[in-house]
Short mmCIF file of C-alpha atoms in Angstrom, two decimals:
data_model
loop_
_atom_site.label_atom_id
_atom_site.label_comp_id
_atom_site.label_asym_id
_atom_site.label_seq_id
_atom_site.Cartn_x
_atom_site.Cartn_y
_atom_site.Cartn_z
CA MET A 1 0.12 0.17 0.15
CA ASN A 2 1.46 3.28 -0.82
CA HIS A 3 1.31 5.82 1.82
CA ILE A 4 0.57 9.64 0.81
CA TRP A 5 2.47 11.56 3.33
CA LYS A 6 0.84 14.86 4.41
CA LYS A 7 2.56 17.94 5.54
CA PRO A 8 1.88 18.59 9.12
CA LYS A 9 0.02 21.41 10.23
CA VAL A 10 2.33 22.38 13.01
CA GLU A 11 4.80 23.03 10.54
CA GLU A 12 2.63 26.11 9.31
CA SER A 13 2.45 27.23 12.85
CA GLU A 14 6.56 27.03 12.91
CA GLU A 15 6.27 29.40 9.48
CA SER A 16 3.92 31.70 11.37
CA VAL A 17 5.92 32.14 14.35
CA GLU A 18 9.08 32.89 12.30
CA GLU A 19 7.12 35.25 10.46
CA ASP A 20 6.11 37.34 13.73
CA ASN A 21 9.79 36.57 15.20
CA GLY A 22 10.21 40.50 14.89
CA GLY A 23 6.89 41.55 17.14
CA GLY A 24 7.51 42.08 20.60
CA GLY A 25 5.88 40.89 24.02
CA GLU A 26 5.87 37.92 26.09
CA GLU A 27 2.56 36.70 25.17
CA GLU A 28 3.86 36.26 21.32
CA GLU A 29 6.99 34.32 22.87
CA ASP A 30 4.97 32.14 24.89
CA GLU A 31 3.11 31.26 21.62
CA GLN A 32 6.07 30.94 20.09
CA GLU A 33 7.24 28.35 22.52
CA GLU A 34 4.04 26.25 22.61
CA ALA A 35 4.42 26.03 18.89
CA LEU A 36 7.71 24.91 18.89
CA VAL A 37 7.13 22.37 21.51
CA ALA A 38 4.02 21.02 19.73
CA LEU A 39 6.28 20.63 16.84
CA ILE A 40 8.91 18.72 18.64
CA GLU A 41 6.28 16.42 20.09
CA HIS A 42 4.51 15.71 16.75
CA ARG A 43 8.23 15.00 14.93
CA THR A 44 9.39 12.40 17.87
CA LYS A 45 6.00 10.67 17.32
CA GLU A 46 6.71 10.71 13.58
CA VAL A 47 10.12 9.23 13.96
CA GLU A 48 8.84 6.64 16.40
CA ASN A 49 5.91 5.55 13.98
CA LEU A 50 8.78 5.57 11.36
CA LYS A 51 10.96 3.17 13.17
CA LYS A 52 7.85 0.81 14.03
CA ARG A 53 7.15 0.71 10.54
CA LEU A 54 10.70 -0.20 9.31
CA GLU A 55 11.17 -2.88 11.69
CA GLU A 56 7.58 -4.30 10.56
CA THR A 57 8.93 -4.19 7.33
CA GLU A 58 12.06 -5.74 7.84
CA LYS A 59 10.58 -8.74 9.49
CA LYS A 60 8.41 -8.96 6.53
CA LEU A 61 11.56 -9.02 4.40
CA ASN A 62 13.02 -11.64 6.36
CA ASP A 63 9.92 -13.58 5.72
CA SER A 64 9.87 -13.36 2.40
CA LYS A 65 13.63 -14.41 2.25
CA SER A 66 12.85 -17.52 4.33
CA LYS A 67 9.88 -18.62 1.91
CA LEU A 68 11.96 -17.89 -1.17
CA ALA A 69 14.94 -20.18 0.15
CA ARG A 70 12.42 -22.84 0.99
CA LEU A 71 10.99 -23.01 -2.52
CA ARG A 72 14.45 -23.02 -4.11
CA SER A 73 15.30 -25.88 -1.98
CA ARG A 74 12.45 -27.67 -3.25
CA ASP A 75 13.44 -26.81 -6.78
CA ASN A 76 16.88 -28.07 -6.23
CA SER A 77 15.69 -31.30 -4.69
CA LYS A 78 13.90 -32.11 -7.89
CA VAL A 79 17.24 -30.97 -9.89
CA SER A 80 18.97 -33.45 -7.98
CA LYS A 81 16.76 -36.33 -8.47
CA LYS A 82 16.89 -35.70 -12.15
CA LEU A 83 20.61 -35.41 -12.00
CA LEU A 84 20.53 -39.10 -10.29
CA SER A 85 18.45 -40.16 -12.92
CA ASN A 86 20.84 -39.22 -15.84
CA GLY A 87 23.37 -41.29 -14.26
CA SER A 88 25.36 -38.23 -12.40
CA SER A 89 27.90 -39.66 -9.76
CA HIS A 90 27.35 -38.30 -6.19
CA ILE A 91 29.63 -38.16 -3.08
CA LYS A 92 27.59 -39.47 0.05
CA VAL A 93 28.62 -37.60 3.10
CA GLU A 94 28.55 -40.21 5.82
CA HIS A 95 27.41 -38.81 9.60
CA SER A 96 29.11 -40.38 12.32
CA SER A 97 30.11 -38.60 15.35
CA SER A 98 31.39 -35.49 15.30
CA SER A 99 33.25 -35.67 18.55
CA PRO A 100 36.65 -37.67 19.08
CA ALA A 101 35.92 -41.05 21.37
CA CYS A 102 36.69 -40.38 24.61
CA THR A 103 37.32 -43.07 27.01
CA ASP A 104 35.87 -40.83 30.05
CA GLU A 105 32.08 -41.84 29.63
CA GLY A 106 30.89 -38.72 31.39
CA HIS A 107 32.55 -36.42 29.01
CA SER A 108 31.62 -38.17 26.07
CA ARG A 109 29.58 -36.08 23.34
CA THR A 110 27.93 -37.02 20.04
CA GLN A 111 27.12 -34.44 17.35
CA ALA A 112 25.91 -35.45 14.14
CA GLN A 113 26.22 -32.42 11.41
CA SER A 114 24.27 -32.17 8.29
CA ARG A 115 26.21 -31.59 5.48
CA PRO A 116 25.58 -30.73 2.10
CA GLN A 117 26.15 -33.19 -1.16
CA LEU A 118 28.47 -31.75 -4.03
CA LEU A 119 28.74 -33.35 -7.43
CA ILE A 120 32.12 -34.94 -8.43
CA PRO A 121 31.59 -36.46 -11.95
CA ALA A 122 33.52 -39.69 -12.93
CA VAL A 123 37.18 -38.81 -12.99
CA ASN A 124 40.44 -40.83 -13.25
CA PRO A 125 42.23 -39.35 -10.23
CA LYS A 126 45.74 -40.04 -9.58
CA ILE A 127 46.02 -42.26 -6.58
CA ALA A 128 48.30 -41.35 -3.75
CA GLN A 129 49.15 -44.74 -2.22
CA PRO A 130 49.34 -44.71 1.84
CA VAL A 131 52.73 -45.57 3.13
CA LYS A 132 52.05 -48.63 5.48
CA LEU A 133 54.26 -48.30 8.30
CA GLU A 134 55.85 -51.45 10.50
CA SER A 135 57.07 -49.56 13.61
CA ASN A 136 54.66 -47.77 16.17
CA THR A 137 55.50 -45.09 18.51
CA LYS A 138 53.17 -44.70 21.34
CA ALA A 139 52.18 -41.29 22.47
CA SER A 140 53.12 -40.11 25.62
CA ALA A 141 50.04 -38.42 27.68
CA GLY A 142 51.53 -38.11 31.06
CA PRO A 143 50.94 -39.74 34.32
CA GLY A 144 47.45 -40.99 34.79
CA ASN A 145 46.53 -41.41 31.07
CA ARG A 146 43.56 -43.90 30.24
CA ALA A 147 43.88 -44.49 26.64
CA SER A 148 47.36 -45.23 24.92
CA LEU A 149 47.44 -43.33 21.16
CA SER A 150 49.90 -45.08 18.66
CA PHE A 151 50.70 -43.11 15.37
CA PRO A 152 53.57 -44.52 13.16
CA THR A 153 56.59 -43.34 11.78
CA HIS A 154 57.05 -43.89 8.17
CA SER A 155 59.64 -44.25 5.44
CA ASN A 156 60.23 -41.21 3.09
CA SER A 157 58.52 -42.34 0.27
CA GLY A 158 59.49 -40.48 -3.05
CA GLY A 159 55.83 -40.11 -4.48
CA LYS A 160 56.95 -38.19 -7.59
CA GLN A 161 55.06 -38.40 -10.76
CA LYS A 162 56.28 -39.12 -14.12
CA GLY A 163 58.80 -36.41 -15.18
CA ASP A 164 58.02 -34.76 -12.07
CA SER A 165 55.16 -32.72 -13.78
CA PHE A 166 51.97 -31.85 -12.32
CA TYR A 167 48.74 -34.11 -12.85
CA ARG A 168 46.25 -31.71 -14.70
CA PRO A 169 42.62 -32.28 -14.55
CA SER A 170 40.80 -33.05 -18.15
CA SER A 171 39.22 -29.59 -19.50
CA ASP A 172 35.65 -31.28 -18.87
CA LEU A 173 36.23 -31.83 -15.07
CA GLU A 174 34.06 -29.97 -12.77
CA ALA A 175 35.54 -30.74 -9.43
CA VAL A 176 32.99 -29.30 -7.23
CA GLU A 177 29.66 -28.12 -8.33
CA ALA A 178 27.54 -26.57 -5.13
CA LYS A 179 23.83 -26.59 -5.07
CA ASP A 180 21.69 -24.40 -3.62
CA LYS A 181 24.27 -21.98 -2.56
CA GLY A 182 22.86 -19.24 -0.72
CA THR A 183 20.41 -21.41 1.27
CA LYS A 184 22.84 -24.74 2.15
CA ARG A 185 25.22 -22.17 3.94
CA LYS A 186 22.48 -21.21 5.96
CA LEU A 187 21.60 -24.57 6.63
CA GLU A 188 24.99 -25.44 7.74
CA GLN A 189 25.49 -22.95 10.14
CA LYS A 190 25.62 -24.49 13.85
CA GLU A 191 23.48 -23.70 16.68
CA HIS A 192 25.27 -22.16 19.91
CA THR A 193 26.29 -24.38 22.60
CA GLU A 194 28.04 -23.54 25.83
CA VAL A 195 31.16 -25.09 26.44
CA ILE A 196 32.95 -22.27 28.79
CA PRO A 197 31.36 -23.41 31.86
CA LEU A 198 33.27 -26.96 31.31
CA ILE A 199 36.94 -25.09 31.23
CA ARG A 200 39.10 -26.17 33.62
CA SER A 201 36.28 -28.28 35.27
CA SER A 202 38.34 -31.87 35.31
CA ASP A 203 41.40 -32.77 37.08
CA SER A 204 42.34 -35.31 34.74
CA PRO A 205 41.98 -35.05 30.83
CA CYS A 206 39.55 -36.83 28.47
CA LEU A 207 41.81 -38.77 26.39
CA ILE A 208 41.18 -39.78 22.95
CA ARG A 209 42.19 -43.28 21.10
CA CYS A 210 44.18 -42.91 18.01
CA HIS A 211 44.42 -46.01 15.57
CA SER A 212 47.50 -46.23 13.62
CA GLY A 213 47.97 -43.62 10.97
CA VAL A 214 48.88 -43.83 7.15
CA HIS A 215 50.97 -41.15 5.33
CA ILE A 216 50.57 -40.07 1.71
CA SER A 217 53.07 -38.29 -0.27
CA SER A 218 51.79 -34.54 -0.68
CA GLN A 219 52.75 -34.64 -4.38
CA HIS A 220 54.59 -31.00 -3.41
CA LYS A 221 57.92 -30.52 -4.62
CA ARG A 222 58.66 -27.77 -1.68
CA LYS A 223 57.42 -27.39 1.96
CA LEU A 224 53.79 -27.15 2.78
CA ARG A 225 52.02 -24.29 3.90
CA SER A 226 48.25 -24.74 4.21
CA LEU A 227 45.77 -27.59 5.01
CA VAL A 228 42.34 -26.74 4.56
CA LEU A 229 39.15 -28.77 4.45
CA ASN A 230 36.12 -28.27 2.03
CA PRO A 231 33.36 -26.37 4.13
CA PHE A 232 30.79 -28.08 1.81
CA ASN A 233 31.96 -31.56 1.12
CA ASP A 234 33.62 -33.36 3.80
CA GLN A 235 35.32 -35.80 1.55
CA LEU A 236 37.45 -32.80 -0.18
CA PHE A 237 40.37 -30.95 1.15
CA VAL A 238 43.40 -28.76 -0.29
CA SER A 239 46.90 -28.65 0.76
CA SER A 240 49.18 -25.76 -0.62
CA ALA A 241 53.13 -25.44 -0.74
CA LEU A 242 56.20 -23.02 -1.29
CA ASP A 243 56.13 -24.78 -5.16
CA GLY A 244 53.03 -22.41 -5.63
CA VAL A 245 50.84 -25.77 -6.32
CA VAL A 246 47.32 -26.01 -4.86
CA ASN A 247 46.38 -30.08 -4.56
CA LEU A 248 42.74 -31.05 -4.34
CA TRP A 249 42.43 -34.24 -2.62
CA GLN A 250 39.58 -36.79 -2.07
CA ILE A 251 39.34 -39.07 1.10
CA HIS A 252 38.94 -42.71 0.62
CA GLY A 253 36.18 -44.32 2.63
CA LYS A 254 36.39 -43.44 6.37
CA GLY A 255 40.03 -42.01 5.97
CA SER A 256 41.84 -45.17 4.71
CA GLY A 257 43.85 -42.92 2.37
CA ALA A 258 43.53 -40.18 -0.35
CA SER A 259 43.36 -39.49 -3.91
CA LEU A 260 44.70 -36.54 -5.84
CA LEU A 261 42.00 -35.07 -7.91
CA SER A 262 43.58 -32.25 -9.52
CA SER A 263 46.68 -29.95 -9.10
CA THR A 264 46.84 -26.13 -10.11
CA ASP A 265 49.68 -23.78 -10.61
CA CYS A 266 48.69 -20.72 -8.26
CA ILE A 267 52.11 -18.78 -8.47
CA SER A 268 51.64 -14.96 -8.52
CA PRO A 269 52.75 -12.77 -11.49
CA LYS A 270 55.73 -12.12 -9.33
CA ARG A 271 56.49 -15.82 -8.60
CA ARG A 272 55.27 -15.76 -5.38
CA TRP A 273 53.41 -18.76 -3.64
CA PRO A 274 50.03 -18.25 -1.81
CA GLU A 275 50.61 -17.35 2.14
CA ASP A 276 47.24 -18.58 3.14
CA VAL A 277 44.22 -20.17 1.73
CA THR A 278 40.67 -20.52 2.46
CA TRP A 279 37.64 -22.13 0.62
CA HIS A 280 34.80 -20.03 -0.41
CA PRO A 281 31.88 -21.31 1.81
CA GLN A 282 30.16 -22.81 -1.10
CA GLY A 283 33.27 -25.02 -1.43
CA ASP A 284 33.41 -24.51 -5.39
CA SER A 285 36.77 -22.06 -5.23
CA LEU A 286 39.54 -21.26 -3.09
CA PHE A 287 40.82 -17.75 -2.38
CA SER A 288 44.54 -17.23 -1.74
CA VAL A 289 46.92 -14.17 -0.71
CA TYR A 290 50.28 -13.26 -1.49
CA THR A 291 52.13 -10.05 -0.78
CA ALA A 292 51.55 -6.48 -1.42
CA ASP A 293 55.65 -5.89 -2.66
CA GLY A 294 56.42 -4.99 -6.03
CA GLY A 295 52.79 -4.32 -7.14
CA ASP A 296 52.24 -8.19 -7.25
CA ALA A 297 48.58 -9.42 -7.33
CA GLN A 298 47.25 -9.75 -3.78
CA ILE A 299 44.31 -12.12 -4.07
CA SER A 300 43.64 -15.12 -6.68
CA ILE A 301 40.61 -17.27 -7.29
CA LEU A 302 40.90 -20.65 -8.17
CA ASN A 303 37.70 -21.86 -9.83
CA LEU A 304 37.48 -25.62 -9.40
CA ASN A 305 34.35 -25.90 -11.83
CA ALA A 306 36.63 -23.92 -14.75
CA SER A 307 36.19 -25.92 -17.96
CA GLN A 308 39.45 -24.49 -19.21
CA GLN A 309 42.83 -24.67 -17.51
CA LYS A 310 43.61 -21.00 -18.40
CA LYS A 311 40.62 -19.79 -16.64
CA ARG A 312 41.03 -21.83 -13.79
CA VAL A 313 42.87 -19.06 -11.62
CA THR A 314 42.10 -15.35 -11.76
CA PHE A 315 43.71 -12.40 -9.92
CA LEU A 316 42.03 -9.68 -8.22
CA GLU A 317 42.82 -6.19 -9.88
CA GLU A 318 42.41 -4.42 -6.41
CA LYS A 319 45.82 -3.84 -4.54
CA PRO A 320 44.39 -2.16 -0.98
CA HIS A 321 47.59 -3.63 1.01
CA LEU A 322 50.59 -1.14 0.87
CA LYS A 323 53.49 -3.39 1.48
CA GLY A 324 54.80 -6.65 2.81
CA ILE A 325 53.22 -10.25 3.00
CA ILE A 326 49.53 -10.52 3.72
CA ASN A 327 49.43 -13.06 6.43
CA SER A 328 45.72 -14.30 6.71
CA ILE A 329 42.58 -14.64 4.68
CA ILE A 330 38.99 -15.69 6.00
CA PHE A 331 35.44 -15.80 5.02
CA MET A 332 33.08 -14.13 7.61
CA PRO A 333 30.63 -16.44 9.10
CA TRP A 334 27.57 -14.13 8.49
CA ASP A 335 27.86 -13.41 4.98
CA ASN A 336 28.91 -15.74 1.97
CA SER A 337 30.11 -12.64 -0.15
CA CYS A 338 32.26 -11.04 2.47
CA PHE A 339 35.93 -12.10 3.57
CA ALA A 340 38.90 -10.06 5.26
CA THR A 341 42.54 -10.12 4.97
CA GLY A 342 45.44 -9.06 7.48
CA GLY A 343 48.95 -8.00 6.46
CA SER A 344 52.13 -6.85 7.26
CA ASP A 345 51.22 -3.31 6.76
CA HIS A 346 49.17 -3.22 9.91
CA ALA A 347 45.85 -3.28 8.01
CA VAL A 348 42.91 -5.19 8.16
CA VAL A 349 41.11 -5.22 4.58
CA LEU A 350 37.28 -6.23 4.23
CA TRP A 351 36.31 -7.54 1.02
CA ARG A 352 32.93 -7.81 -0.77
CA GLU A 353 31.54 -9.21 -3.78
CA LYS A 354 30.22 -6.93 -6.46
CA ASP A 355 28.02 -7.60 -9.57
CA GLY A 356 29.86 -9.58 -12.30
CA GLU A 357 32.34 -12.75 -11.98
CA ASN A 358 35.05 -12.44 -9.68
CA SER A 359 34.72 -8.75 -9.04
CA TRP A 360 35.32 -7.83 -5.27
CA LYS A 361 35.35 -4.24 -3.76
CA SER A 362 37.93 -3.74 -1.12
CA LYS A 363 37.71 -1.47 2.28
CA ALA A 364 40.43 -0.99 4.66
CA LEU A 365 38.77 -1.06 8.00
CA HIS A 366 41.83 -0.12 10.01
CA ARG A 367 45.53 0.72 9.29
CA ASN A 368 46.67 1.92 12.76
CA MET A 369 45.09 0.34 15.22
CA HIS A 370 47.82 -2.14 14.88
CA SER A 371 51.43 -0.95 15.02
CA SER A 372 53.09 -4.10 13.58
CA ALA A 373 52.08 -6.61 11.08
CA VAL A 374 48.52 -8.46 11.39
CA MET A 375 49.00 -12.03 11.73
CA GLY A 376 45.55 -13.26 11.80
CA VAL A 377 41.89 -12.25 11.32
CA ALA A 378 38.35 -14.17 12.09
CA GLY A 379 34.75 -13.29 12.36
CA LEU A 380 32.79 -14.06 15.10
CA GLN A 381 29.59 -16.10 14.75
CA GLN A 382 27.25 -14.38 16.79
CA LYS A 383 27.86 -10.70 15.90
CA GLN A 384 29.47 -8.59 13.16
CA ILE A 385 32.86 -8.33 15.05
CA LEU A 386 36.23 -9.01 13.13
CA MET A 387 38.74 -10.01 15.42
CA SER A 388 42.48 -9.46 14.56
CA VAL A 389 45.86 -10.28 16.12
CA GLY A 390 49.35 -8.88 15.65
CA ALA A 391 52.81 -9.14 16.23
CA ASP A 392 52.22 -5.71 18.41
CA LYS A 393 50.83 -8.20 21.02
CA ARG A 394 47.59 -6.51 20.19
CA ILE A 395 44.12 -8.11 19.90
CA ILE A 396 41.22 -6.06 18.43
CA GLY A 397 37.63 -6.58 17.79
CA PHE A 398 36.21 -4.34 15.09
CA ASP A 399 32.52 -3.80 15.20
CA LEU A 400 31.77 -3.65 11.22
CA MET A 401 28.09 -1.98 12.26
CA ALA A 402 29.61 0.63 14.71
CA GLY A 403 32.60 1.28 12.94
CA ARG A 404 34.73 1.26 15.83
CA ALA A 405 36.70 -1.12 17.84
CA ASP A 406 34.65 -3.05 20.26
CA PHE A 407 37.47 -4.85 21.92
CA LYS A 408 41.04 -4.20 22.69
CA HIS A 409 43.48 -5.91 24.51
CA GLN A 410 47.35 -6.50 24.77
CA ILE A 411 49.30 -9.25 26.25
CA GLU A 412 53.00 -9.63 26.75
CA SER A 413 53.96 -11.68 23.91
CA LYS A 414 53.11 -11.57 20.33
CA CYS A 415 49.95 -12.86 18.72
CA MET A 416 50.06 -15.26 15.38
CA SER A 417 46.58 -16.34 14.93
CA VAL A 418 43.06 -16.34 15.98
CA LEU A 419 40.36 -18.93 16.21
CA PRO A 420 36.67 -18.63 17.32
CA ASN A 421 35.27 -21.91 18.94
CA PRO A 422 32.84 -23.98 16.74
CA SER A 423 30.35 -24.54 19.39
CA ASP A 424 30.75 -21.74 22.02
CA PHE A 425 30.50 -18.40 19.99
CA ASN A 426 31.97 -16.49 22.76
CA LEU A 427 35.01 -18.30 23.19
CA PHE A 428 38.30 -17.75 20.97
CA MET A 429 41.72 -19.06 21.12
CA VAL A 430 44.51 -16.70 20.34
CA GLN A 431 48.23 -18.45 19.52
CA THR A 432 50.98 -16.33 21.13
CA GLY A 433 54.85 -16.65 20.99
CA ALA A 434 54.96 -17.32 24.81
CA PRO A 435 56.93 -20.60 25.16
CA GLU A 436 54.83 -23.14 27.37
CA LYS A 437 51.95 -20.74 26.92
CA GLN A 438 51.53 -20.47 23.33
CA LEU A 439 47.60 -20.72 23.53
CA ARG A 440 45.19 -18.22 25.31
CA LEU A 441 41.41 -18.77 25.50
CA PHE A 442 38.93 -15.59 25.96
CA ASP A 443 35.81 -14.95 26.52
CA ILE A 444 34.34 -12.09 24.34
CA ARG A 445 31.96 -11.14 26.96
CA LEU A 446 34.65 -10.77 29.71
CA ARG A 447 36.98 -8.65 27.60
CA GLN A 448 40.57 -8.79 28.78
CA THR A 449 39.89 -11.55 31.42
CA GLU A 450 41.74 -15.13 30.01
CA VAL A 451 39.83 -18.05 30.94
CA HIS A 452 42.54 -20.61 30.44
CA ALA A 453 46.01 -21.32 28.68
CA PHE A 454 47.85 -24.15 27.17
CA GLY A 455 51.26 -24.64 26.17
CA TRP A 456 54.26 -27.26 25.24
CA LYS A 457 57.97 -27.14 25.84
CA GLN A 458 59.77 -27.52 22.31
CA GLU A 459 62.75 -29.80 22.43
CA SER A 460 64.14 -28.83 18.93
CA SER A 461 63.77 -25.11 18.95
CA GLU A 462 62.92 -22.37 21.49
CA SER A 463 61.58 -20.09 18.60
CA GLN A 464 57.76 -20.14 17.95
CA SER A 465 57.13 -20.14 14.37
CA ALA A 466 53.86 -18.32 12.83
CA LEU A 467 53.52 -21.26 10.63
CA ILE A 468 52.60 -23.68 13.15
CA ASN A 469 48.71 -23.49 13.41
CA GLN A 470 45.99 -24.97 15.43
CA ALA A 471 42.54 -26.50 14.84
CA TRP A 472 39.40 -26.97 17.08
CA SER A 473 37.53 -30.49 17.36
CA PRO A 474 33.82 -29.95 15.93
CA ASP A 475 32.62 -30.17 19.63
CA GLY A 476 34.79 -27.28 20.77
CA LEU A 477 36.07 -29.19 23.44
CA TYR A 478 39.72 -30.23 21.90
CA LEU A 479 42.69 -27.85 20.32
CA THR A 480 45.09 -29.42 18.09
CA SER A 481 48.64 -27.86 17.36
CA GLY A 482 51.37 -28.62 15.07
CA SER A 483 54.86 -27.98 16.87
CA ALA A 484 58.54 -27.20 15.66
CA ASP A 485 59.13 -31.33 16.95
CA PRO A 486 57.47 -34.00 14.76
CA THR A 487 54.53 -34.12 17.08
CA ILE A 488 50.88 -33.33 17.51
CA HIS A 489 49.85 -31.84 20.74
CA ILE A 490 46.33 -32.27 21.83
CA PHE A 491 44.63 -30.16 24.71
CA ASP A 492 41.27 -30.82 26.44
CA ILE A 493 40.08 -27.28 27.57
CA ARG A 494 38.32 -29.26 30.65
CA TYR A 495 41.68 -30.15 31.78
CA LYS A 496 43.05 -27.93 34.62
CA ALA A 497 46.85 -28.19 33.67
CA HIS A 498 48.07 -25.80 31.13
CA LYS A 499 50.23 -28.97 29.81
CA PRO A 500 48.89 -30.97 26.58
CA SER A 501 46.36 -33.94 27.43
CA GLN A 502 48.34 -35.79 24.63
CA SER A 503 51.44 -35.38 22.85
CA VAL A 504 51.57 -37.84 19.57
CA LYS A 505 54.52 -38.13 17.57
CA ALA A 506 52.96 -38.22 13.77
CA HIS A 507 55.89 -37.17 11.40
CA GLN A 508 59.54 -37.32 10.90
CA LYS A 509 59.62 -33.29 11.00
CA ARG A 510 58.03 -30.81 12.37
CA VAL A 511 53.97 -30.80 12.02
CA PHE A 512 52.43 -27.50 10.67
CA LYS A 513 48.81 -28.25 11.08
CA ALA A 514 46.51 -31.22 12.41
CA VAL A 515 42.91 -30.75 11.76
CA TRP A 516 39.60 -32.46 12.71
CA HIS A 517 37.61 -34.20 10.02
CA ASN A 518 33.89 -32.58 10.50
CA SER A 519 31.94 -36.07 10.20
CA LEU A 520 34.67 -39.00 10.28
CA PRO A 521 36.74 -39.62 13.33
CA LEU A 522 39.74 -38.59 11.53
CA LEU A 523 42.63 -36.28 12.01
CA ILE A 524 44.55 -34.94 9.02
CA SER A 525 48.09 -33.55 9.25
CA ILE A 526 51.01 -32.16 7.22
CA SER A 527 54.57 -31.71 8.03
CA SER A 528 57.78 -30.61 6.38
CA ASP A 529 58.75 -33.99 5.56
CA LEU A 530 56.26 -33.18 2.57
CA GLN A 531 53.69 -35.99 3.69
CA ILE A 532 50.22 -35.75 4.47
CA GLY A 533 48.96 -37.92 7.71
CA LEU A 534 45.56 -39.56 8.34
CA HIS A 535 45.16 -40.66 11.86
CA LYS A 536 41.81 -42.48 12.57
CA ILE A 537 40.10 -41.91 16.15
CA ALA A 538 38.36 -44.69 17.78
#
């Protein structure tokens, strides 16, 4: 319904008051005052009515969007049935416990997650055969451990391809085809679960049991840099390395091995490798960051559905970072078309998608809140706050709606990454450079209060590398961390002690990262020994 807005009569009184302003007398001044008061009251009520109408309109808009999403979901369901009848092959996502098996029955948790399906047509992938190991190294979990972990060491397999050339997918390969992109991202979002009350609630850790793992050659020629699981399909993950290549992998069965689906050269025009890699939330493309030095490209997009190899990698034209390495890139949990980057130029930049393919607009949120390199960025789930941490020892939460810093904190050592908890949206972890206190847990509601801290003692080196990364378990109760040693450290946030609840020797050289699979009882790790480890959890 169209409303015809009429000019309030009170405004006429205001005009007459202004015309008679030259007259004297207290009576006329009283009349002017009464008219102005009446005008203010009228406009105040008018503003309140407009606010109510705006709220009602926004509510109707959200209802319409929900109905549209449901209709699109039904339409895509029909399309999926049609594809199945035409012989398209689907990768089925198995639903199992998202929590690791726990020997303490009181602390065991089971969390089934619904994951959308992706289409991967039949291809002839190059199989990376697992290296089976004969000798096992038991994990040292300290006194009072109730389960023994064993991860194998492995022989150094070459794993080279013929002629040392990278495997390329055929032109008709569509590696990932996302369906119903907008609504499925919404369905995938998790519900908030309170885990903060459980922190430091137990005198002994709840240990997990791992079977002997297997190791496969990463097919990279230089040291690995990134390992990221696909947010849309649990059977896919990517690895990147200093050779500039991004490898796409498919997990076999329940984690018995993995196949190399494709290898793509993502080296920048100035011959730089990706410093950090993240999946688009729809799971069909990868975004990488490089450096701002020498006018190099700063962002690349790897489109896994591109039919031609030449069009598989594109570089964005915008270059908002001023100098140095861009250390971190991550999509915001509240918006598929929005990601953030943090760089050595002290800047945090927000990127939003524009109309047109691979068209993004950048905006620097702040350039001087950090006095040194920004090492990590992440968005909070429950509110539009962008967290950033830096080598200047600062932790900053920037409120995008208010356009200002909502959270500021400075600790005694440099910060290298930030990682929100996947279950409790108020909890986040910060990696620091303090030996034996590398991981700090914070509650966003308690501001500068540290709720717990974990750490480990390194045997091979005292320096804390920013290349070492952490990962949360899907239930938000465990943290894994790589190490300068060939070890995966596992922390139970319910354990009162600061030391690891378990330490597992998993590789021959330092471990960069060990991530938890979202639906399978599986840990996947990468190491400077150029191997990818698959470690089953009982």
